[in-house]
PDB file of C-alpha atoms in Angstrom:
ATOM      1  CA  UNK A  11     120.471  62.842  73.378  1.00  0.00           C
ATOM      2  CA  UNK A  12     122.243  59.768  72.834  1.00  0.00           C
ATOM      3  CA  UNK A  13     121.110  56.516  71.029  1.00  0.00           C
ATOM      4  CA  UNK A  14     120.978  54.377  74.018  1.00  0.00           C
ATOM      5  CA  UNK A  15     118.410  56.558  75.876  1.00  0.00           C
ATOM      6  CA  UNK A  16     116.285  56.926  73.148  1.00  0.00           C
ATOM      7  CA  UNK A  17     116.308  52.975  72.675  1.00  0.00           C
ATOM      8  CA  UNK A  18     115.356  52.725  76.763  1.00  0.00           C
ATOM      9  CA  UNK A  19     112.496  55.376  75.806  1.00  0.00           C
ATOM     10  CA  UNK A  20     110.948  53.277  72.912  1.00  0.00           C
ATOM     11  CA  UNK A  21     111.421  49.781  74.493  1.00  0.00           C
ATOM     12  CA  UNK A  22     109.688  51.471  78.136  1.00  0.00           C
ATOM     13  CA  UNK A  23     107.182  52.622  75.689  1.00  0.00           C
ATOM     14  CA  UNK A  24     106.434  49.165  73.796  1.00  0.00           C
ATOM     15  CA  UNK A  25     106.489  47.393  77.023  1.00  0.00           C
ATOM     16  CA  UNK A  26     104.111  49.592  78.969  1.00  0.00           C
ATOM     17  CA  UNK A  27     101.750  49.970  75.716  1.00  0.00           C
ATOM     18  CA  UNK A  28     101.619  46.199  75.601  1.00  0.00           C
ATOM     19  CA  UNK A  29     100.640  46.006  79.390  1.00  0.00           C
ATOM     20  CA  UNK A  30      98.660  48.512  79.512  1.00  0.00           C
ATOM     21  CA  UNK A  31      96.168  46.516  76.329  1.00  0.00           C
ATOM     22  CA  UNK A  32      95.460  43.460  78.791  1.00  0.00           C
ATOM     23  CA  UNK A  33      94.061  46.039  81.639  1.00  0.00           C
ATOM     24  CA  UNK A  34      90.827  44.306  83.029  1.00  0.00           C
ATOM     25  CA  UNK A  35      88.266  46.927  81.609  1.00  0.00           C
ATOM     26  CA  UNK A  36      90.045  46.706  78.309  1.00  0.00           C
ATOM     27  CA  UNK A  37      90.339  42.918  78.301  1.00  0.00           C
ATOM     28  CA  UNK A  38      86.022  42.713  79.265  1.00  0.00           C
ATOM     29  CA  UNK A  39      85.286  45.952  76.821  1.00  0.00           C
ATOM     30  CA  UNK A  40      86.990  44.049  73.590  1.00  0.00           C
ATOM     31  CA  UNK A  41      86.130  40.174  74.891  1.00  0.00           C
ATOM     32  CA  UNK A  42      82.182  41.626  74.654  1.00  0.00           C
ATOM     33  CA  UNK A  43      82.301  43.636  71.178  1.00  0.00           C
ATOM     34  CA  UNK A  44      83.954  40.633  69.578  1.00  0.00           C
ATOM     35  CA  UNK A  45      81.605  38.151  71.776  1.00  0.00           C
ATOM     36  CA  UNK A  46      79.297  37.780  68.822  1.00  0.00           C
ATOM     37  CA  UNK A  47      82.033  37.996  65.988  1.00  0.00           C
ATOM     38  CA  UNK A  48      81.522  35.011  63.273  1.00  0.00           C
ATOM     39  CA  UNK A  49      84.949  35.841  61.655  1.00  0.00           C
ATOM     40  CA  UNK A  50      88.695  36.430  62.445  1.00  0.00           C
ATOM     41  CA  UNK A  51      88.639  39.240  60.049  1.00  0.00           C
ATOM     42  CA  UNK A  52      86.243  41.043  61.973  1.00  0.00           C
ATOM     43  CA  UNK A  53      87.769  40.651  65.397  1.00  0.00           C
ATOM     44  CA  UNK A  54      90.455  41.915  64.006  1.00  0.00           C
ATOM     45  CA  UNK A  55      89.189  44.802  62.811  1.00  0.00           C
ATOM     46  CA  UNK A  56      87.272  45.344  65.815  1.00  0.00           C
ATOM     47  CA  UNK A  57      90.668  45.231  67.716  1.00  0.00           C
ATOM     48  CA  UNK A  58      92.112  47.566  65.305  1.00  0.00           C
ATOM     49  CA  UNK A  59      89.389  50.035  65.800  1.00  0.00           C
ATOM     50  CA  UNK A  60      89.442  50.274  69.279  1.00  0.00           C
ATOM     51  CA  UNK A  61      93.606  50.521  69.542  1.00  0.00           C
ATOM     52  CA  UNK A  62      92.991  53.669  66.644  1.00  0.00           C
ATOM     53  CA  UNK A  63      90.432  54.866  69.070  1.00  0.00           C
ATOM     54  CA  UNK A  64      92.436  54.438  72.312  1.00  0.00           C
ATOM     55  CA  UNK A  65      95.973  55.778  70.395  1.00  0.00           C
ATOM     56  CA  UNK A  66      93.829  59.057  68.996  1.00  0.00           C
ATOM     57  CA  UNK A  67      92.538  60.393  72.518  1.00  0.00           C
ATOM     58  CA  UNK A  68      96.499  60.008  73.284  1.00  0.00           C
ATOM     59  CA  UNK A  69      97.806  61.615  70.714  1.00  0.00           C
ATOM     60  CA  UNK A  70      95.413  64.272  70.688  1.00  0.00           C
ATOM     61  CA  UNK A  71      96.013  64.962  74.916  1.00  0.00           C
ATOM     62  CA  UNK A  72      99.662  65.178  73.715  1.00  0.00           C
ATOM     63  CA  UNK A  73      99.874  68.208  71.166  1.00  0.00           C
ATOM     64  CA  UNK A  74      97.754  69.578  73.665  1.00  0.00           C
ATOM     65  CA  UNK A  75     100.619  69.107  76.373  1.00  0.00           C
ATOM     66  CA  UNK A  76     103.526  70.578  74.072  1.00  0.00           C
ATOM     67  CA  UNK A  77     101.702  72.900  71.956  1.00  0.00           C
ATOM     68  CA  UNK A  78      99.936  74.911  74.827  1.00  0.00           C
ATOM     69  CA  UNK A  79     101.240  73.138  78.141  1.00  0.00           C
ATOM     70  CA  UNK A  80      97.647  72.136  78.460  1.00  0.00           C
ATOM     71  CA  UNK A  81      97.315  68.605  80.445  1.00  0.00           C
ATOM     72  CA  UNK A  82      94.119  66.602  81.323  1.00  0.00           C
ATOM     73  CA  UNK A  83      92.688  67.587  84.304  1.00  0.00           C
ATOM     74  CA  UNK A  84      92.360  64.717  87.150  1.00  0.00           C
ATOM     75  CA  UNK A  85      88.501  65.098  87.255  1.00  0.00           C
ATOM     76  CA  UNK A  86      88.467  63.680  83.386  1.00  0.00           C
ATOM     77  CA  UNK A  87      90.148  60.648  83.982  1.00  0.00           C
ATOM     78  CA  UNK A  88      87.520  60.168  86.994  1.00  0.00           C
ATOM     79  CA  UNK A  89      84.804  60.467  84.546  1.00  0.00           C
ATOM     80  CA  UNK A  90      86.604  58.724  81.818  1.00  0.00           C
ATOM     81  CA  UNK A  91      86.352  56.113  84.330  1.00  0.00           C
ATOM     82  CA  UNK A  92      82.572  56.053  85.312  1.00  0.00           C
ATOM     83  CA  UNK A  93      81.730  56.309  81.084  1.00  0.00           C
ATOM     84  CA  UNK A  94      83.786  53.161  80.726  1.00  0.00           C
ATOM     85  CA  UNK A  95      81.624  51.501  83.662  1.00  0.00           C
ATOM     86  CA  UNK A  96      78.729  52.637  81.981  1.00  0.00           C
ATOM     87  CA  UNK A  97      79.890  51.412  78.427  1.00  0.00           C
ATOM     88  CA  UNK A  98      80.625  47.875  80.125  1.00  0.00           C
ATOM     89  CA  UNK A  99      77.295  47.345  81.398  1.00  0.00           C
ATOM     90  CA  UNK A 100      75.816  48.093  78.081  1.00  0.00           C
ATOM     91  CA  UNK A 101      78.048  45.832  76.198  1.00  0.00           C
ATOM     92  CA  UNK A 102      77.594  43.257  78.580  1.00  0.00           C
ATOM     93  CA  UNK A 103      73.606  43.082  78.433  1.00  0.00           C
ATOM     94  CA  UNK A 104      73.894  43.765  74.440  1.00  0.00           C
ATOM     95  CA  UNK A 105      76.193  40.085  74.968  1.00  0.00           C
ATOM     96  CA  UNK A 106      73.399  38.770  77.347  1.00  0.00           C
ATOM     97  CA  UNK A 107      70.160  40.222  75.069  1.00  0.00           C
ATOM     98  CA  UNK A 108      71.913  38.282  71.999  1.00  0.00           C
ATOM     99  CA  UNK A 109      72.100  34.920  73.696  1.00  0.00           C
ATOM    100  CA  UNK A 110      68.856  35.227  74.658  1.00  0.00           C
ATOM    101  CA  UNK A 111      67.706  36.398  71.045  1.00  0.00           C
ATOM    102  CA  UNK A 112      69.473  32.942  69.571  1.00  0.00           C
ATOM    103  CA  UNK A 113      67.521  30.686  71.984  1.00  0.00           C
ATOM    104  CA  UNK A 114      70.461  27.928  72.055  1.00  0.00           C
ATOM    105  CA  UNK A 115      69.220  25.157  73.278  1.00  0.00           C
ATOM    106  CA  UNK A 116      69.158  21.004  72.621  1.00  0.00           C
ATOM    107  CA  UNK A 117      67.017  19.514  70.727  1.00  0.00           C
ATOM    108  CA  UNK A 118      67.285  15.540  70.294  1.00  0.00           C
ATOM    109  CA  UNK A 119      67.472  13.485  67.058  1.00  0.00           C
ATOM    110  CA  UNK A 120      67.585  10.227  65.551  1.00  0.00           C
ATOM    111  CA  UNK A 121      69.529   9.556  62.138  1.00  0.00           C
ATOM    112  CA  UNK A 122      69.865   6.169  60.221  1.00  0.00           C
ATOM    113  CA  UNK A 123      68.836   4.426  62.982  1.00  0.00           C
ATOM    114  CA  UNK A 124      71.172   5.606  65.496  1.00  0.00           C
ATOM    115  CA  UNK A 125      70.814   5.964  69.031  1.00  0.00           C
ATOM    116  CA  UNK A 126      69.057   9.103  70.276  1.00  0.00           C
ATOM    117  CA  UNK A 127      71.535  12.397  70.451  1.00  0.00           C
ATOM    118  CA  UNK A 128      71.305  15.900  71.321  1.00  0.00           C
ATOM    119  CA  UNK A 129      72.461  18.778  68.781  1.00  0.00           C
ATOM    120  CA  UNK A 130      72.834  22.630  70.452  1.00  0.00           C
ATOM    121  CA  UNK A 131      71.804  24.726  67.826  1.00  0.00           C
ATOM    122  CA  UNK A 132      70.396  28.317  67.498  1.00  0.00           C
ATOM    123  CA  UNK A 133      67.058  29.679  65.982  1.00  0.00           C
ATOM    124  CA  UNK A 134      68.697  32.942  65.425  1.00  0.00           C
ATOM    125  CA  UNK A 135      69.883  32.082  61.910  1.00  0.00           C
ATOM    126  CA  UNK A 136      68.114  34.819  60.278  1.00  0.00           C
ATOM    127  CA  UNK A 137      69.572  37.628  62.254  1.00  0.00           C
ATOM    128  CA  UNK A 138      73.541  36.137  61.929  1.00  0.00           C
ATOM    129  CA  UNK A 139      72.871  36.494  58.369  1.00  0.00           C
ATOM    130  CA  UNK A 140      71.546  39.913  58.394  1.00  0.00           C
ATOM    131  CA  UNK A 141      74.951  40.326  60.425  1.00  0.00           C
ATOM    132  CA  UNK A 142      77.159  38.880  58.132  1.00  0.00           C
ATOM    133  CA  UNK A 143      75.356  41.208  55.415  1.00  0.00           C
ATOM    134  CA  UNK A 144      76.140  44.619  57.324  1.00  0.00           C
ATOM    135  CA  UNK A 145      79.625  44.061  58.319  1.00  0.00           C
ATOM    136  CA  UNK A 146      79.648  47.511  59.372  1.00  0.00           C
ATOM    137  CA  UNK A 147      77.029  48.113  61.160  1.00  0.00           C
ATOM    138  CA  UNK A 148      78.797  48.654  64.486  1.00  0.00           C
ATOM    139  CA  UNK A 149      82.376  49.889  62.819  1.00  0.00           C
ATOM    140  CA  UNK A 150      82.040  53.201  65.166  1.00  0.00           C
ATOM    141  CA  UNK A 151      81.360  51.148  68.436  1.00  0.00           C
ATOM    142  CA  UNK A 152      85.030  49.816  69.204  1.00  0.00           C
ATOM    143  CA  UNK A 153      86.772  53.434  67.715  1.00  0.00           C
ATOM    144  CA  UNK A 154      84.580  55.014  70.650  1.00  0.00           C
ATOM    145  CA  UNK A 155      85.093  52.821  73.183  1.00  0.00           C
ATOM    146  CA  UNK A 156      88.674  52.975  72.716  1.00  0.00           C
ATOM    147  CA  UNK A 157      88.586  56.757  72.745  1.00  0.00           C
ATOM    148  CA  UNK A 158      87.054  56.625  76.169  1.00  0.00           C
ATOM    149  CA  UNK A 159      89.803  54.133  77.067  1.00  0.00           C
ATOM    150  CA  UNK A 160      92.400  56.874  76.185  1.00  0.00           C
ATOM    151  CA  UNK A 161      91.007  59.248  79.101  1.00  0.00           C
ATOM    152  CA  UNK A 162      90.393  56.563  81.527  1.00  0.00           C
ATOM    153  CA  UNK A 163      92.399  54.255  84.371  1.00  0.00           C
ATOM    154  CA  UNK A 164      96.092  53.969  83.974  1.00  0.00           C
ATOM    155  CA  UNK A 165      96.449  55.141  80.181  1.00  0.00           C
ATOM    156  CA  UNK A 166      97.358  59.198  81.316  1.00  0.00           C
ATOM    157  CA  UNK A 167      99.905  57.448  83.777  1.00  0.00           C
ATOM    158  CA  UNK A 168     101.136  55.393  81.483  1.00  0.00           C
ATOM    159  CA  UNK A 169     101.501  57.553  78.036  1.00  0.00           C
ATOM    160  CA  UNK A 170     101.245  61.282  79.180  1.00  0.00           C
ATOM    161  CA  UNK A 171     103.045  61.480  82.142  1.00  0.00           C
ATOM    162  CA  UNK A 172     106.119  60.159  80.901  1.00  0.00           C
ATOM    163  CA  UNK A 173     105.936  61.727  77.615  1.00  0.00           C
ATOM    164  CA  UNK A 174     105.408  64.771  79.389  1.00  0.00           C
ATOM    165  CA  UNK A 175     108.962  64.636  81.100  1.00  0.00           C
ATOM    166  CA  UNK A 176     110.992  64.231  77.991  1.00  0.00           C
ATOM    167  CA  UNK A 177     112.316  67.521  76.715  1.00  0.00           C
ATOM    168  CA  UNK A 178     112.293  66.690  73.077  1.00  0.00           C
ATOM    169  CA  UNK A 179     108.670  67.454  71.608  1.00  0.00           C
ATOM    170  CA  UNK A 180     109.735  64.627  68.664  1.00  0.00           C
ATOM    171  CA  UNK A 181     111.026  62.278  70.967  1.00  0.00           C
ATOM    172  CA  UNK A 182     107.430  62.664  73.254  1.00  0.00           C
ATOM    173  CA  UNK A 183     106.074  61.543  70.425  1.00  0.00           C
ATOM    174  CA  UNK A 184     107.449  58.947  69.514  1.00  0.00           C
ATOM    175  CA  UNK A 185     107.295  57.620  72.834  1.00  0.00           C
ATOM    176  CA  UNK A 186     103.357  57.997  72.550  1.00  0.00           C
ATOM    177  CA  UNK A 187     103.568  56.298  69.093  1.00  0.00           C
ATOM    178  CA  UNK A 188     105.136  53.326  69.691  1.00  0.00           C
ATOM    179  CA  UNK A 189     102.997  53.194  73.053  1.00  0.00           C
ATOM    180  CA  UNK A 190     100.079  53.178  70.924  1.00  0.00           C
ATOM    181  CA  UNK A 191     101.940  50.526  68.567  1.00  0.00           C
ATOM    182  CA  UNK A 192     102.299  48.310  72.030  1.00  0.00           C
ATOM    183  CA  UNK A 193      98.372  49.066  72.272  1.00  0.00           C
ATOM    184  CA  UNK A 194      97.791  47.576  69.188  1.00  0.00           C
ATOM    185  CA  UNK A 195     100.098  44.427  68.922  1.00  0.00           C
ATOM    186  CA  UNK A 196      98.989  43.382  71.750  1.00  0.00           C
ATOM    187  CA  UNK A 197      95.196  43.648  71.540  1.00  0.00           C
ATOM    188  CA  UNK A 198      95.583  42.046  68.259  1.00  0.00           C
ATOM    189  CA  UNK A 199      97.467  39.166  69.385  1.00  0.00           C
ATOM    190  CA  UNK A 200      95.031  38.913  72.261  1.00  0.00           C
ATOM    191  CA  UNK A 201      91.745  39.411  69.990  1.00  0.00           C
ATOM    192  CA  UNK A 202      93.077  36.978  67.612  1.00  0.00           C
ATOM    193  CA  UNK A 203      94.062  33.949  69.853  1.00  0.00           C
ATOM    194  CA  UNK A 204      90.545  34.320  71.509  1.00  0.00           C
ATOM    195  CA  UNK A 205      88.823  34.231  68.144  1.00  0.00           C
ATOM    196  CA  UNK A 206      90.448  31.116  67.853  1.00  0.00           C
ATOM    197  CA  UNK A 207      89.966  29.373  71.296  1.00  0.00           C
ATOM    198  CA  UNK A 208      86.466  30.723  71.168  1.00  0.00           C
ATOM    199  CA  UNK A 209      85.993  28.640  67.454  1.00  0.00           C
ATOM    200  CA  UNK A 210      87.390  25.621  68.525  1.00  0.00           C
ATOM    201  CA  UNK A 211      85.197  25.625  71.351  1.00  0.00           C
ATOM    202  CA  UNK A 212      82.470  26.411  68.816  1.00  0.00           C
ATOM    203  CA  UNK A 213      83.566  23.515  66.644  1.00  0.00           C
ATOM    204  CA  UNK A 214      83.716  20.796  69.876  1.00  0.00           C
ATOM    205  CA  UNK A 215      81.237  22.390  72.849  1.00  0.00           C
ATOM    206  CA  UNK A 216      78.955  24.690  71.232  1.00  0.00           C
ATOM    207  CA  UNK A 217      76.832  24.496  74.470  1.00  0.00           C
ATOM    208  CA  UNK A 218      80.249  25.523  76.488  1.00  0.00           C
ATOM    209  CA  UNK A 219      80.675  28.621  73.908  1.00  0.00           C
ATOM    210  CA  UNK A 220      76.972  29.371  75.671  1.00  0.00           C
ATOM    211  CA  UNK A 221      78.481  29.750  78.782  1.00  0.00           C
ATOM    212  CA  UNK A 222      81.475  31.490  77.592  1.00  0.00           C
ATOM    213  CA  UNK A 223      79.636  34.237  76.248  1.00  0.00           C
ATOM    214  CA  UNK A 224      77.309  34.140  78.841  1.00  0.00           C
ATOM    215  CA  UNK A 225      79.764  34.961  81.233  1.00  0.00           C
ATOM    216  CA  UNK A 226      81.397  36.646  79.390  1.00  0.00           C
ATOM    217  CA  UNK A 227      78.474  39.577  79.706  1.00  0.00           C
ATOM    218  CA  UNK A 228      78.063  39.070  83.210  1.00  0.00           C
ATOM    219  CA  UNK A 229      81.495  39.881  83.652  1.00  0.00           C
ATOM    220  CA  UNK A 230      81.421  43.169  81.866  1.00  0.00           C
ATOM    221  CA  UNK A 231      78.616  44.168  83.674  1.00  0.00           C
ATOM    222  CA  UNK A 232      80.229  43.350  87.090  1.00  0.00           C
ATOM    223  CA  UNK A 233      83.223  45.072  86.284  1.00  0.00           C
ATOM    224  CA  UNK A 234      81.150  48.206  85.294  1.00  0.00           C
ATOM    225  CA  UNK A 235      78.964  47.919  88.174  1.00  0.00           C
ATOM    226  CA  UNK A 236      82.103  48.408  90.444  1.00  0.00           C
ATOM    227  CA  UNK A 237      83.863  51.105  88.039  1.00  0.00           C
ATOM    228  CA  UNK A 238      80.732  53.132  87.953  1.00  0.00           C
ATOM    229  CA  UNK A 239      79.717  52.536  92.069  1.00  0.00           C
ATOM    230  CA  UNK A 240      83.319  54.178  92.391  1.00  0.00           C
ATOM    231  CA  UNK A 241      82.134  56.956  91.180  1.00  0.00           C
ATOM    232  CA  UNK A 242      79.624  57.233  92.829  1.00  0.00           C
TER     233      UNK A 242
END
């Protein structure tokens, strides 16, 4: 096998792994686990987690293909499908139940003799700490959802049925690999810049970072709503 067609099989691997991050359940799935996230560290991590989780299932589905011809049956995917509809709508009201636990709203104050203003602030102090003190208290929750990510929509497409068609065992792996890599990068990148947008916004509009997040879970649960009602 020459070099130039294993360079096309790594760069159609990258490419489609990068793509294949900024799917729309993906996009809502990660935008409501990291809704709540104080620190870029974490969404990181949380990122991470869910590209190990997503990458795994792959990887797994593919030793399975080579070692005993074994491939995932149709029917899984299907399912894969209505359990990522289901984890949507529950990640979406967990985004929707924390809003409401905060209580933001505007209270007005006077200072020095200044005019009148309003301050958006939270009452929910107490449980961001307890948060911030149990960093891991949801570590599994990304590493699963990316796991049922693996099995569901266009990531068999994508990952297995090319890797299937290449007759080198090493070089199917590689491809699935440096799909996964794709996975990652680009979830990172994406996790990363909307930490950032989402603390300047915090920083300037904290009342528009209400709304963000707010429809943020009404999103997820719209998009799960329609994943899980195909299904049905």
């Amino acid at each position: 096998m020459d070099l130039t067609h294993i360079s096309f099989v790594i760069a159609l691997a990258f490419g489609l792994g990068t793509l294949h991050a900024l799917d729309a359940d993906h996009i809502m799935a990660v935008s409501g686990l990291i809704a709540n996230q104080r620190s870029l560290r974490d969404v990181l991590r949380f990122c991470s987690r869910w590209a190990i989780g997503h990458g795994t299932v792959l990887v797994i589905a593919g030793i399975f293909a080579f070692a005993v011809g074994w491939v995932l049956p149709s029917s899984w995917s299907h399912y894969a499908d209505a359990g990522v509809g289901v984890v949507l709508i529950v990640i979406g009201a967990m985004v929707l139940i924390n809003l409401y636990r905060r209580r933001i709203h505007v209270h007005f104050h006077r200072h020095d003799g200044l005019p009148e203003h309003a301050h958006w602030h939270s009452h929910h102090q107490h449980d961001m700490n307890e948060h911030a003190d149990n960093p891991h208290r949801h570590s599994h929750g990304p590493l699963l959802v990316g796991m049922l990510h693996g099995l569901s929509g266009s990531a068999p497409l994508l990952a297995l049925i090319p890797m299937a068609t290449l007759k080198s065992p090493m070089l199917g792996f590689v491809y699935l690999f440096i799909f996964s890599i794709g996975v990652l990068l680009s979830m990172l990148l994406f996790g990363g810049l909307l930490s950032l947008f989402l603390k300047v916004v915090e920083r300037y509009a904290e009342r528009l970072l209400f709304w963000i997040r707010g429809i943020t879970g009404l999103g997820a649960m719209v998009l799960g709503g329609m994943m899980l009602a195909s299904f049905l």
